[in-house]
Amino acid sequence: MPVQALWFLISCAQDSKLLVLKDQKADTALQDTDETPPPPPVPSDEPDTGEEWTPPVHCVIIMPVDIWGRPLEVNWSFGEQEAWAPATPPWEGGMQVTLDENSLLFYATLDATDFNRLELGINYNGTDSSDAILLDELYAGRATTAFVEHEDCPTTVIFGGLGHQFFADSAGAPSQNQVEILYDGEDYWTAVAEDIEQAEERISWSTWWWESTFELLRSPDPTLDETDRYPNTIMGLFNAKTFVDKRLLLNRFWGESSDWLTLLYTDTALLDAAEMPADFFEIMLVGNEVDVPLTGELPDPDPNFSLTSRIQNQAPYAELDFVIRDDQTPQFIDVPVYAASWHQKSIVLDGQVAYVSGFNSKQTDWDGRNHLLYDPRRTEYDASEAERSEIIDLDAMAPLPPRSDYGVRIEGPLVYSIESHYAERWNQAIDEEVTFAEHASELDDLEANPEVEDGVMAQLNLTTPDGKASIFESHRNAIQQATDYIFIEDQYFRAPLLNDFIYDRMIDEPDLVLIVVTMAVDELDPGLKYTYLSHERFAADFPDRYLLLQLRNDALILRDNLIFDEVDYDNVPLYLHSKLRMIDDRYLSVGSCNMNNRGYKYEGEMNVSILDSDFVREVRAEIFEDMVGSDYVDYLSDDAQNNFEVIALASEDNAIAAEWWEDEGEELSLDDAQDTWIIYRPSGFVYPLDFSSDYLDIVGPDLF
C-alpha cells in the first residue's frame, strides 16, 4: 500500500507549521485500512490492450490532534462531493476517504472547543504519484511530502493539529493542576514558610533580589529583637533545613558577573554561604547577556517550537522518521545597551509543590491584604523597638510602603515543568562557569507529577533571552478571544507590542471594556513616553470603555494634644508590583512578567496561565471587591459592563472624598472628624490615574 504520510499542524489564526513524516513502517501500520475497497473501473477512451484498466486511486486519512500532538475530539465538516467515513485501526479518531480521478479539490474543517478552527484545502491531481496530494496554501501554510510504494492504494495521512485559543502553542501542553492564588505577601510567604518546614529533599529557588534577613513570617510585637526574628528569616529557615539540598539561582541584572558587582541585589551573608562547599546550600549568580537597543526595537517575538519531538512522544508514532521545516529562532541584533536581566521568581519544594509570583525575596516584598499605612510589620529587619512602637502608636507611618502583588501555589504536572526549566537553567549555569559554579552540582533525575483530579487547566509560560516567547503568545491569544472585559493590573502599562491586539479586539467587540490598574510615572522617568502613548491611544478612541486606575490607601489620625488637637489625613499610593491579566472570567495569567516590551521579548520571565471559568470568576470577584471596598461591593455582579461602571464610580467618589479630607479634615474637631469618618471616607483602594504628556523622548520602547 503506497503511503504518503503528511504531518500537517496548523494553528489557523496563529502560527502555522507544517510537519512531514516518512513512514518506514507504513506497510505494517496501514494493513488494517484495506477494508476501504478500491473504486470500481470506469469507462475510458484508452485503446483496448486486452488488459483491464483501472484509473489511479488515492486514499486520504485525516487525524485530528491538538497542537501538542495529543488526540483531540473534533466536529467535522466536509465538501459535498466526497464520502468520508470513520478511519479504521490504527487510525481511530480520524476520517478517511478514497479518491478517484474526478476528485480534484475538496475541503475539510475541524472544530473543537477552545481551539482555533482548522480548515484544510486538499488538492488531488488524479494520479498515484508522490505529489498526488497538496494542501492549498490558503489554508495549509507550508507543505512537503513523503511517499512509499505499494500495490493497492496510495495513502496520504494528514494530521490536523488545532492551535489553542488561549494557551501558547509554543509552550508545553496544559494540564490539570491544583492552583491557589495568594493575594498578598503575608499569605504568600506564610504558605512558602510552611512548605519549607515540610521539605525533606530539595529546595529550588529563583529570585531577582535576595536579602538574607528577609522575614517571611512577621510579628507586630515591637519587643522582639533580631535573635527572636532570625528563625523566620529566609536564611534562618534555610539553615534549619540542615540536610535538605538548597539551590539558589540569583538572577542578575546585566550579563556579566564581575567581582565588583557581586553585592548587587544580594548581601555578605549569602556570599559567605556561596563560598562554602558541601554545606547543602548551592548558589549561582546568573546574568542575561541580551544587548538591548537604546532607541530602536528588537524583533517582535516569533514563538517557535519543534513539532517533531511532540509527535514522537505520542504513541504509536515514536519510531517514525520525521522530516520537518521549522522557523528559526530569531536573532537579536541591534545597537547594544547593557540592561537585560533574569527576572523569574519561582520556588519548588521536593518536586511536589511550586510557587510562581512577582515577589522578590526582599524585605519590601511583604504586606497584608488590608495594606495598612501604620503596620509595624512593614519595617526593616533591624528596626528598633522604639521605631516599631512609634508605628503602633500612630506617631510614624511604616517606612516600607504598602504593596500589591500576587502569586500562585501549585500541585500537579506544572510543578515538574517549573523545576525542569529551573534544572535547565541551573545545569547551563554550571556549564558556563558563572560565579560560584565551582561549588554547584547538577540537578537531574526529576520525576513528573500526575494530573490533579478536579484541578484547573494551567500552562507554564516563559520569556527567555534565547527566544522563548510563550507569555506573549498566550496573552495575545487570550486578548484575541475577549468579548466582555480585559483586566490588567501591572507595575507598568507600556507594552506597545500588545496594544494593536487590544485595540483591534475592542474594534471588533463593541461591548468589550478595558480596565488598567497601574502606577503613576514621574516625568523624568524615560518609561513615561510609551506609558503615556499607550494610555492616550485607548483614552482617545474608547473614552467610555477604558479605565486607567491606581491603588491607594488612607488613614485618619486623631491626636489629643495638651494644647492643640490634630486631625491628620494620610493618603498614599500602593507600590503596585502586580503582574496579572484576566479576561472574560475565563483566563488568568500571573507571575513575574511586566506589561512592557522587555518582559515579552528578552527578559527571563515566568508566568502561569489558567483557563477555568469558576476559578477566574472567584479571583475577579475577590480583586474587584478589594478595589471598590464595602460601600460598593454589593453593586458588583458577573456583568462586565456593570462592574466597569461600579469601579469607575468608586474611583471618582474616592478621589472626591480624599480631596475633601485633605482640604477640610484638619479644620474639624476630633469628635466631628471621628463622626464624619464613619459615614464619609474613601472606600477600597481604587482611584483615577492620568499621565503627563511632558515626557522625555530619549529611549526606544524595549529598554524600559
XYZ file of C-alpha atoms in Angstrom:
704
model
C 0.000 0.000 0.000
C 1.748 3.204 -1.115
C 1.722 5.640 1.759
C 2.330 9.330 1.602
C 2.363 10.386 5.234
C 1.984 14.106 5.547
C 2.095 15.672 9.002
C 0.251 18.917 8.890
C -0.116 21.009 12.018
C -1.611 24.453 11.791
C -2.949 26.967 14.274
C -5.386 28.723 11.983
C -5.426 32.235 13.469
C -1.925 31.974 14.909
C 1.394 30.463 13.813
C 1.113 27.730 11.202
C 3.700 24.972 10.971
C 3.943 22.012 8.605
C 5.465 18.706 9.582
C 6.020 15.808 7.192
C 6.596 12.252 8.308
C 8.198 9.476 6.282
C 6.713 6.187 7.479
C 9.337 3.444 7.489
C 6.734 1.012 8.875
C 3.947 2.096 6.579
C 3.191 -1.351 5.149
C 2.544 -2.768 8.624
C 0.801 0.279 10.053
C -1.808 0.518 7.297
C -2.617 -3.107 6.550
C -5.849 -2.813 8.517
C -7.101 0.044 6.347
C -7.739 -2.346 3.427
C -11.408 -2.502 4.437
C -11.888 0.522 2.192
C -12.362 -1.096 -1.237
C -10.699 0.323 -4.345
C -13.036 2.228 -6.672
C -14.695 0.260 -9.483
C -13.481 0.516 -13.094
C -14.805 3.451 -15.108
C -15.222 3.899 -18.864
C -12.104 5.041 -20.654
C -11.068 6.268 -24.073
C -7.756 4.447 -23.692
C -7.028 1.947 -26.516
C -8.041 -1.650 -25.837
C -4.858 -3.577 -24.981
C -6.651 -6.669 -23.796
C -5.956 -5.760 -20.161
C -8.480 -4.279 -17.766
C -7.523 -0.666 -16.997
C -8.170 0.828 -13.525
C -7.865 4.592 -13.012
C -5.458 5.892 -10.357
C -6.829 5.768 -6.844
C -5.661 7.647 -3.756
C -6.653 7.336 -0.112
C -6.601 10.186 2.423
C -6.795 9.917 6.217
C -7.126 12.991 8.439
C -6.117 12.528 12.069
C -7.189 15.294 14.490
C -4.781 16.227 17.282
C -4.141 19.290 19.394
C -1.043 21.375 18.759
C 0.858 19.200 21.261
C 0.205 16.051 19.228
C -2.417 14.566 21.532
C -5.657 13.006 20.192
C -8.461 15.541 20.042
C -12.194 15.064 19.574
C -13.437 17.424 16.881
C -16.530 18.319 14.946
C -16.080 17.636 11.241
C -17.467 19.156 8.088
C -16.526 18.236 4.520
C -17.082 19.217 0.940
C -20.174 17.629 -0.577
C -18.542 15.518 -3.272
C -16.543 13.117 -1.094
C -17.849 10.203 1.005
C -15.868 10.372 4.235
C -16.081 7.569 6.785
C -14.518 6.859 10.189
C -10.961 5.626 9.765
C -10.109 2.042 10.622
C -7.349 0.917 13.009
C -4.696 2.069 13.690
C -6.153 5.474 12.823
C -9.122 5.532 15.209
C -10.499 9.014 15.663
C -9.649 10.012 12.123
C -11.711 10.192 8.938
C -10.812 8.587 5.629
C -11.850 8.786 2.003
C -10.976 7.023 -1.258
C -10.471 9.324 -4.229
C -10.861 8.786 -7.935
C -9.649 10.819 -10.872
C -12.620 13.194 -10.567
C -11.712 14.254 -7.012
C -9.628 17.311 -7.752
C -10.247 19.742 -4.884
C -12.041 19.137 -1.620
C -12.258 20.614 1.842
C -12.326 19.535 5.474
C -12.983 21.667 8.545
C -12.133 20.647 12.122
C -13.608 22.411 15.178
C -13.065 21.877 18.916
C -13.945 23.952 21.981
C -11.196 26.451 22.948
C -9.204 25.623 19.806
C -8.849 27.534 16.562
C -10.811 26.181 13.629
C -8.640 24.249 11.198
C -9.614 24.455 7.530
C -7.905 22.195 5.034
C -7.996 22.754 1.292
C -6.809 19.463 -0.232
C -5.797 19.210 -3.893
C -5.615 15.852 -5.682
C -4.065 15.674 -9.158
C -5.721 12.385 -10.115
C -2.549 10.288 -10.120
C -0.896 7.801 -7.798
C 2.369 9.729 -7.723
C 4.233 11.055 -4.696
C 2.889 14.560 -5.265
C -0.715 13.458 -5.690
C -1.901 15.392 -2.633
C -1.111 19.034 -1.983
C -2.624 21.282 0.657
C -3.925 24.615 -0.554
C -1.521 27.336 0.580
C -4.501 29.482 1.570
C -5.257 27.084 4.408
C -2.234 24.896 4.845
C 0.802 27.114 5.062
C 3.794 25.012 4.090
C 3.612 21.523 2.578
C 6.159 18.778 1.952
C 5.504 15.089 1.370
C 6.920 11.591 1.703
C 5.832 8.672 -0.461
C 6.110 4.885 -0.084
C 5.248 2.456 -2.940
C 2.569 -0.259 -2.518
C 0.387 -2.115 -4.985
C -3.088 -1.196 -3.680
C -3.978 2.359 -2.616
C -1.521 5.240 -2.181
C -2.407 6.867 1.147
C -1.760 10.337 2.470
C -2.153 10.778 6.216
C -2.815 14.359 7.283
C -2.512 15.052 10.994
C -4.589 18.175 11.594
C -3.229 19.953 14.644
C -5.509 22.609 16.133
C -3.864 25.556 17.869
C -5.238 26.769 21.201
C -7.245 29.964 21.543
C -5.822 30.902 24.965
C -2.726 28.881 25.774
C 0.591 29.286 23.956
C 1.174 26.735 21.208
C 4.942 27.099 21.663
C 4.823 26.181 25.373
C 4.317 22.756 26.908
C 0.912 21.139 26.876
C -1.529 22.460 29.508
C -2.505 20.110 32.315
C -4.851 19.845 35.286
C -3.320 21.211 38.479
C -4.358 22.285 41.937
C -3.762 26.048 41.916
C -4.285 28.502 44.750
C -3.915 32.225 44.178
C -2.367 34.208 47.018
C -3.452 37.844 47.073
C -0.787 39.426 49.292
C 2.687 38.941 50.682
C 1.521 37.841 54.114
C -0.459 34.877 52.767
C 2.116 34.060 50.111
C 5.160 33.936 52.370
C 3.260 32.195 55.167
C 2.422 29.389 52.739
C 6.027 29.248 51.495
C 7.387 29.085 55.074
C 5.035 26.233 55.945
C 6.130 24.281 52.877
C 9.811 24.916 53.634
C 9.298 23.351 57.040
C 7.883 20.247 55.334
C 10.681 19.936 52.746
C 12.801 16.797 53.089
C 14.893 16.513 49.917
C 15.481 19.723 47.969
C 14.502 23.349 47.546
C 14.937 25.021 44.125
C 14.697 28.807 44.481
C 14.892 31.549 41.844
C 14.676 35.261 42.605
C 15.695 38.637 41.232
C 16.708 40.067 44.597
C 17.861 38.380 47.806
C 18.085 39.649 51.365
C 19.200 37.037 53.886
C 17.289 38.835 56.654
C 14.030 38.902 54.700
C 11.302 37.868 57.166
C 8.737 35.508 55.699
C 6.767 35.408 58.958
C 6.329 38.655 60.914
C 5.052 39.592 64.347
C 3.781 43.060 65.297
C 5.394 42.674 68.735
C 7.952 45.521 68.945
C 9.873 43.887 71.783
C 11.200 41.051 69.611
C 14.867 41.580 68.791
C 16.879 40.256 65.837
C 17.616 36.999 67.663
C 13.882 36.408 68.065
C 13.153 37.287 64.455
C 16.001 35.382 62.797
C 14.297 31.941 62.675
C 11.583 33.487 60.490
C 14.047 34.979 58.013
C 14.771 33.246 54.761
C 18.305 32.373 55.858
C 17.056 31.216 59.237
C 14.523 28.904 57.588
C 17.173 27.590 55.186
C 19.695 26.944 57.941
C 17.090 24.954 59.868
C 16.871 22.516 56.914
C 20.395 21.229 57.532
C 20.380 18.165 55.273
C 17.986 19.403 52.591
C 19.655 20.322 49.271
C 19.059 24.032 48.757
C 19.777 25.654 45.390
C 19.503 29.370 44.660
C 19.587 30.990 41.223
C 20.115 34.672 41.884
C 19.036 36.382 38.705
C 21.495 39.123 37.892
C 20.913 42.465 36.294
C 23.207 42.517 33.235
C 25.080 39.646 31.762
C 28.452 39.561 33.434
C 29.381 38.560 36.946
C 32.286 40.824 37.823
C 33.514 40.708 41.385
C 32.723 44.345 41.986
C 29.044 43.677 41.238
C 28.581 40.624 43.446
C 26.924 42.696 46.179
C 24.308 43.998 43.763
C 20.918 42.537 44.771
C 22.478 40.318 47.436
C 24.420 40.569 50.727
C 27.524 39.344 52.504
C 25.687 36.579 54.395
C 24.652 34.958 51.123
C 28.084 35.424 49.565
C 29.706 33.780 52.580
C 27.350 30.819 52.161
C 28.146 30.672 48.441
C 31.864 30.325 49.156
C 31.327 27.370 51.497
C 31.358 23.988 49.696
C 29.453 20.868 50.775
C 27.035 22.745 53.043
C 23.789 21.651 51.293
C 23.345 25.232 50.037
C 24.488 25.969 46.479
C 24.244 29.428 44.957
C 24.915 30.758 41.467
C 24.667 34.286 40.062
C 23.181 34.218 36.558
C 23.097 37.161 34.149
C 21.291 37.980 30.911
C 23.534 38.909 28.002
C 20.937 40.266 25.583
C 22.002 43.555 24.016
C 19.036 45.914 24.246
C 18.675 48.762 21.714
C 18.801 52.243 23.231
C 16.377 53.826 20.771
C 15.485 51.072 18.304
C 13.465 47.873 18.727
C 14.217 44.196 18.934
C 12.325 41.911 16.535
C 8.809 41.030 17.619
C 8.567 37.641 19.335
C 8.164 34.735 16.931
C 7.232 31.783 19.138
C 8.975 28.736 17.764
C 8.733 25.047 18.640
C 9.606 21.643 17.240
C 6.605 19.577 16.280
C 8.761 16.516 15.668
C 9.516 15.942 19.325
C 5.871 16.402 20.233
C 4.539 13.778 17.866
C 7.356 11.387 18.694
C 6.181 11.490 22.300
C 2.748 10.268 21.223
C 2.219 6.540 20.607
C 2.138 4.924 18.089
C 4.388 7.424 16.273
C 7.502 7.271 18.477
C 9.645 5.361 15.973
C 8.562 7.110 12.801
C 11.151 9.008 10.782
C 10.107 12.649 10.520
C 11.242 15.409 8.212
C 10.440 18.919 9.442
C 10.917 22.509 8.345
C 10.860 24.804 11.378
C 11.145 28.558 11.712
C 14.492 29.669 13.022
C 14.775 31.200 16.462
C 15.006 34.976 15.935
C 18.386 36.556 16.500
C 18.672 39.859 18.355
C 20.930 42.271 16.503
C 20.832 45.973 17.300
C 22.704 48.819 18.935
C 23.566 47.353 22.353
C 22.872 48.642 25.820
C 23.505 46.522 28.927
C 20.068 46.405 30.534
C 18.679 42.863 30.499
C 18.183 40.549 33.447
C 16.669 37.279 34.541
C 13.515 38.239 36.394
C 11.870 34.895 37.199
C 10.587 34.235 40.714
C 9.873 30.576 41.391
C 10.171 28.108 44.274
C 9.930 24.310 44.084
C 9.956 22.063 47.136
C 10.701 18.319 46.866
C 9.319 18.345 43.322
C 5.799 18.307 44.787
C 4.850 21.956 45.383
C 5.762 25.038 43.349
C 5.260 28.779 43.641
C 5.316 31.319 40.812
C 4.935 35.007 41.569
C 6.132 38.569 41.262
C 7.533 38.558 44.814
C 11.245 39.096 45.344
C 12.995 37.561 48.344
C 13.292 41.006 49.836
C 12.039 42.813 52.944
C 9.960 45.276 50.909
C 8.004 42.475 49.186
C 5.661 41.813 52.066
C 2.306 43.320 53.054
C -1.078 42.308 54.389
C -4.163 42.384 52.238
C -5.550 45.469 54.004
C -2.391 47.489 53.193
C -2.415 49.412 56.461
C -0.330 52.583 56.432
C 0.616 52.108 60.093
C 1.737 48.478 60.180
C 4.775 47.784 62.425
C 5.498 44.596 60.487
C 6.356 46.589 57.365
C 9.753 47.741 58.595
C 13.369 46.850 58.000
C 14.627 43.772 59.811
C 16.932 45.765 62.062
C 14.333 48.373 63.091
C 14.493 49.146 66.793
C 11.765 48.615 69.372
C 11.313 52.397 69.578
C 10.842 52.676 65.809
C 8.266 49.898 65.752
C 6.459 51.359 68.771
C 6.151 54.711 67.023
C 4.215 52.998 64.237
C 1.955 51.168 66.686
C 1.274 54.469 68.472
C 0.424 56.106 65.117
C 3.266 58.572 65.510
C 5.051 57.368 62.381
C 3.952 55.680 59.180
C 5.506 52.312 58.286
C 8.754 53.081 56.420
C 8.181 50.413 53.748
C 5.263 51.434 51.514
C 2.088 49.356 51.200
C 2.499 46.912 48.349
C 0.307 44.904 45.977
C 1.472 41.676 44.367
C 0.221 38.155 43.590
C 1.493 34.595 43.486
C 0.214 31.068 42.959
C 0.836 27.811 44.801
C 0.715 24.753 42.535
C 0.480 20.993 42.872
C 0.385 18.775 39.780
C 2.223 18.328 36.450
C 3.116 22.018 36.274
C 5.490 21.536 39.228
C 7.625 19.259 37.059
C 7.561 21.799 34.202
C 8.687 24.594 36.524
C 11.530 22.609 38.075
C 12.586 21.195 34.698
C 13.054 24.735 33.421
C 14.915 25.557 36.626
C 17.165 22.499 36.157
C 17.893 23.505 32.562
C 18.995 26.955 33.713
C 20.895 25.554 36.690
C 22.865 22.990 34.690
C 23.587 25.509 31.934
C 24.954 27.945 34.530
C 27.344 25.223 35.699
C 28.483 24.632 32.110
C 29.014 28.368 31.614
C 31.019 28.576 34.846
C 29.117 31.513 36.265
C 30.002 32.976 39.647
C 30.153 30.237 42.340
C 29.511 27.461 39.796
C 32.559 25.630 41.116
C 30.575 24.659 44.217
C 27.394 23.611 42.377
C 26.176 20.124 41.478
C 23.836 19.265 38.630
C 20.104 18.961 39.190
C 18.679 15.902 37.435
C 16.521 12.804 37.860
C 13.344 14.846 38.269
C 10.076 12.932 38.293
C 6.856 14.005 36.611
C 3.688 14.569 38.631
C 0.251 13.148 37.803
C -2.644 15.376 36.867
C -4.840 16.514 39.735
C -8.430 15.338 39.632
C -10.820 18.292 39.605
C -7.904 20.659 39.093
C -7.827 23.673 36.794
C -6.277 23.643 33.335
C -2.996 25.560 33.514
C 0.137 26.116 31.447
C 3.658 27.356 32.211
C 4.668 30.308 30.031
C 8.159 31.754 29.624
C 10.129 34.588 28.153
C 13.832 33.758 27.761
C 16.818 35.511 26.197
C 17.172 32.709 23.634
C 13.803 33.418 22.041
C 11.088 31.641 24.032
C 8.066 33.927 23.994
C 5.082 31.911 25.189
C 3.982 34.588 27.698
C 3.472 36.988 24.820
C 1.828 34.263 22.744
C -0.666 33.301 25.452
C -1.523 36.912 26.336
C -2.003 37.711 22.656
C -4.187 34.652 22.121
C -6.380 35.435 25.120
C -6.802 39.072 24.103
C -7.997 37.948 20.691
C -10.770 35.915 22.351
C -12.008 38.698 24.670
C -15.662 39.675 24.417
C -16.556 41.139 27.838
C -13.519 42.586 29.611
C -9.743 42.764 29.693
C -8.313 43.477 33.142
C -4.648 44.395 33.573
C -3.104 45.017 36.990
C 0.575 45.650 36.496
C 3.508 47.710 37.668
C 3.798 49.049 34.120
C 1.496 49.837 31.229
C 3.922 50.222 28.381
C 3.823 47.234 26.040
C 3.287 48.682 22.546
C 3.793 45.120 21.346
C 0.294 44.208 22.576
C -1.530 47.487 22.007
C -2.569 46.666 18.446
C -4.120 43.360 19.532
C -6.092 45.048 22.317
C -7.140 47.895 20.039
C -8.261 45.604 17.217
C -10.249 43.439 19.601
C -12.048 46.476 21.026
C -12.951 47.498 17.476
C -14.289 44.015 16.737
C -16.193 43.716 20.053
C -18.165 46.928 20.717
C -19.126 45.821 24.258
C -15.591 44.942 25.341
C -14.232 47.064 28.224
C -10.593 47.580 29.207
C -9.605 48.202 32.841
C -5.952 49.012 33.558
C -4.600 49.360 37.105
C -1.017 50.590 37.264
C 1.315 53.125 38.909
C 1.958 56.801 38.345
C 5.076 57.567 36.289
C 7.325 60.526 37.002
C 8.063 62.980 34.185
C 11.782 62.241 34.493
C 11.218 58.502 34.049
C 12.251 57.541 30.484
C 9.454 54.962 30.515
C 6.791 57.678 30.619
C 6.741 58.112 26.839
C 5.361 54.698 25.960
C 3.163 54.656 29.053
C 1.534 57.907 28.007
C 1.200 56.852 24.374
C -0.469 53.569 25.388
C -2.903 55.401 27.654
C -3.634 58.207 25.185
C -4.475 55.779 22.380
C -7.204 53.980 24.306
C -8.482 57.078 26.078
C -8.913 58.911 22.764
C -10.741 56.179 20.861
C -12.586 54.352 23.672
C -13.393 57.014 26.291
C -16.461 55.121 27.539
C -14.870 51.658 27.535
C -11.434 52.267 29.042
C -10.429 52.969 32.649
C -6.967 53.916 33.884
C -6.683 53.463 37.636
C -4.266 53.389 40.556
C -4.457 51.868 44.031
C -4.088 53.998 47.153
C -4.881 53.674 50.840
C -5.591 56.251 53.510
C -5.791 56.718 57.255
C -7.252 59.323 59.610
C -5.086 60.029 62.645
C -6.619 61.890 65.606
C -4.194 63.246 68.214
C -5.493 64.671 71.517
C -2.675 67.018 72.471
C -2.469 69.216 75.554
C -2.761 72.466 73.632
C -3.861 71.788 70.053
C -5.739 68.738 68.805
C -4.601 67.372 65.455
C -6.604 65.800 62.632
C -4.176 64.317 60.114
C -5.316 62.685 56.891
C -2.853 60.440 55.010
C -3.443 59.167 51.511
C -0.569 57.345 49.775
C -0.226 55.136 46.686
C 0.298 51.415 46.972
C 3.530 50.258 45.407
C 1.955 48.214 42.640
C 4.247 45.289 41.872
C 1.481 43.115 40.376
C 1.761 41.265 37.048
C -1.770 39.965 36.498
C -4.121 39.656 33.492
C -7.749 38.464 33.493
C -10.064 38.066 30.530
C -13.798 37.345 30.469
C -13.961 35.350 33.717
C -12.191 32.584 31.799
C -8.473 33.308 31.563
C -5.931 34.451 34.147
C -2.163 34.894 33.940
C 0.099 35.731 36.877
C 3.825 35.640 37.524
C 6.889 37.816 37.015
C 6.235 39.294 33.545
C 5.561 43.024 33.491
C 3.357 44.785 30.968
C 6.278 46.101 28.967
C 8.052 45.026 25.806
C 11.121 43.791 27.661
C 9.027 41.304 29.618
C 7.654 39.842 26.394
C 10.836 39.948 24.311
C 14.047 39.230 26.194
C 13.808 39.313 29.989
C 13.885 35.958 31.749
C 10.236 35.743 32.897
C 7.820 33.088 34.134
C 4.009 33.172 34.289
C 1.282 30.628 34.889
C -1.807 30.863 32.682
C -5.101 29.363 33.869
C -8.228 28.623 31.838
C -11.118 27.882 34.177
C -14.322 29.909 34.461
C -15.102 29.134 38.108
C -11.545 29.840 39.241
C -11.182 33.119 37.349
C -14.646 34.316 38.331
C -13.801 33.844 42.007
C -10.464 35.649 41.653
C -12.045 38.533 39.754
C -14.730 38.903 42.429
C -12.102 38.999 45.210
C -9.933 41.573 43.438
C -12.826 43.833 42.448
C -14.241 43.720 45.983
C -10.900 44.836 47.406
C -10.686 47.616 44.852
C -14.091 49.200 45.499
C -14.475 48.416 49.206
C -17.533 47.898 51.371
C -19.510 50.899 50.053
C -19.722 49.492 46.522
C -19.218 45.733 46.839
C -22.958 44.994 46.794
C -23.244 46.638 43.378
C -20.741 44.295 41.743
C -22.003 41.358 39.691
C -20.904 38.963 36.957
C -21.764 41.540 34.298
C -18.616 43.191 32.889
C -20.291 46.443 31.846
C -21.907 46.830 35.252
C -18.603 46.219 37.037
C -16.881 48.721 34.766
C -19.385 51.382 35.806
C -19.191 50.484 39.520
C -15.388 50.681 39.504
C -15.453 53.969 37.592
C -17.911 55.436 40.110
C -15.961 54.165 43.120
C -12.699 55.616 41.822
C -14.219 59.035 41.146
C -16.003 59.124 44.508
C -12.808 58.093 46.295
C -10.909 60.933 44.627
C -13.570 63.434 45.699
C -13.633 62.116 49.270
C -9.837 62.147 49.552
C -9.673 65.710 48.271
C -12.344 66.788 50.780
C -10.432 65.280 53.700
C -7.180 66.849 52.567
C -8.859 70.278 52.333
C -11.315 70.180 55.232
C -10.206 67.471 57.631
C -7.786 69.487 59.700
C -10.485 72.095 60.401
C -12.694 69.561 62.199
C -12.728 68.849 65.883
C -11.692 65.381 66.967
C -15.298 64.368 67.632
C -16.569 65.785 64.338
C -13.736 64.147 62.427
C -14.424 60.781 64.014
C -18.170 61.010 63.336
C -17.654 62.163 59.760
C -15.094 59.429 59.076
C -17.653 56.779 59.944
C -20.115 57.971 57.310
C -17.878 59.579 54.685
C -14.469 58.368 53.562
C -12.868 56.668 50.532
C -13.934 53.052 50.074
C -11.470 50.384 48.981
C -8.263 51.259 47.148
C -9.212 52.381 43.640
C -8.587 55.919 42.309
C -8.334 57.526 38.863
C -4.928 57.926 37.228
C -3.565 60.062 34.438
C -0.183 60.577 32.804
C 1.619 63.707 31.732
C 2.324 64.252 28.046
C 5.542 66.044 29.014
C 7.768 63.014 28.587
C 11.432 62.540 27.756
C 11.868 61.214 24.223
C 15.249 59.560 24.680
C 14.758 55.779 24.543
C 13.021 53.164 22.450
C 10.067 51.016 23.540
C 12.135 47.972 24.516
C 14.505 49.461 27.097
C 12.132 50.265 29.962
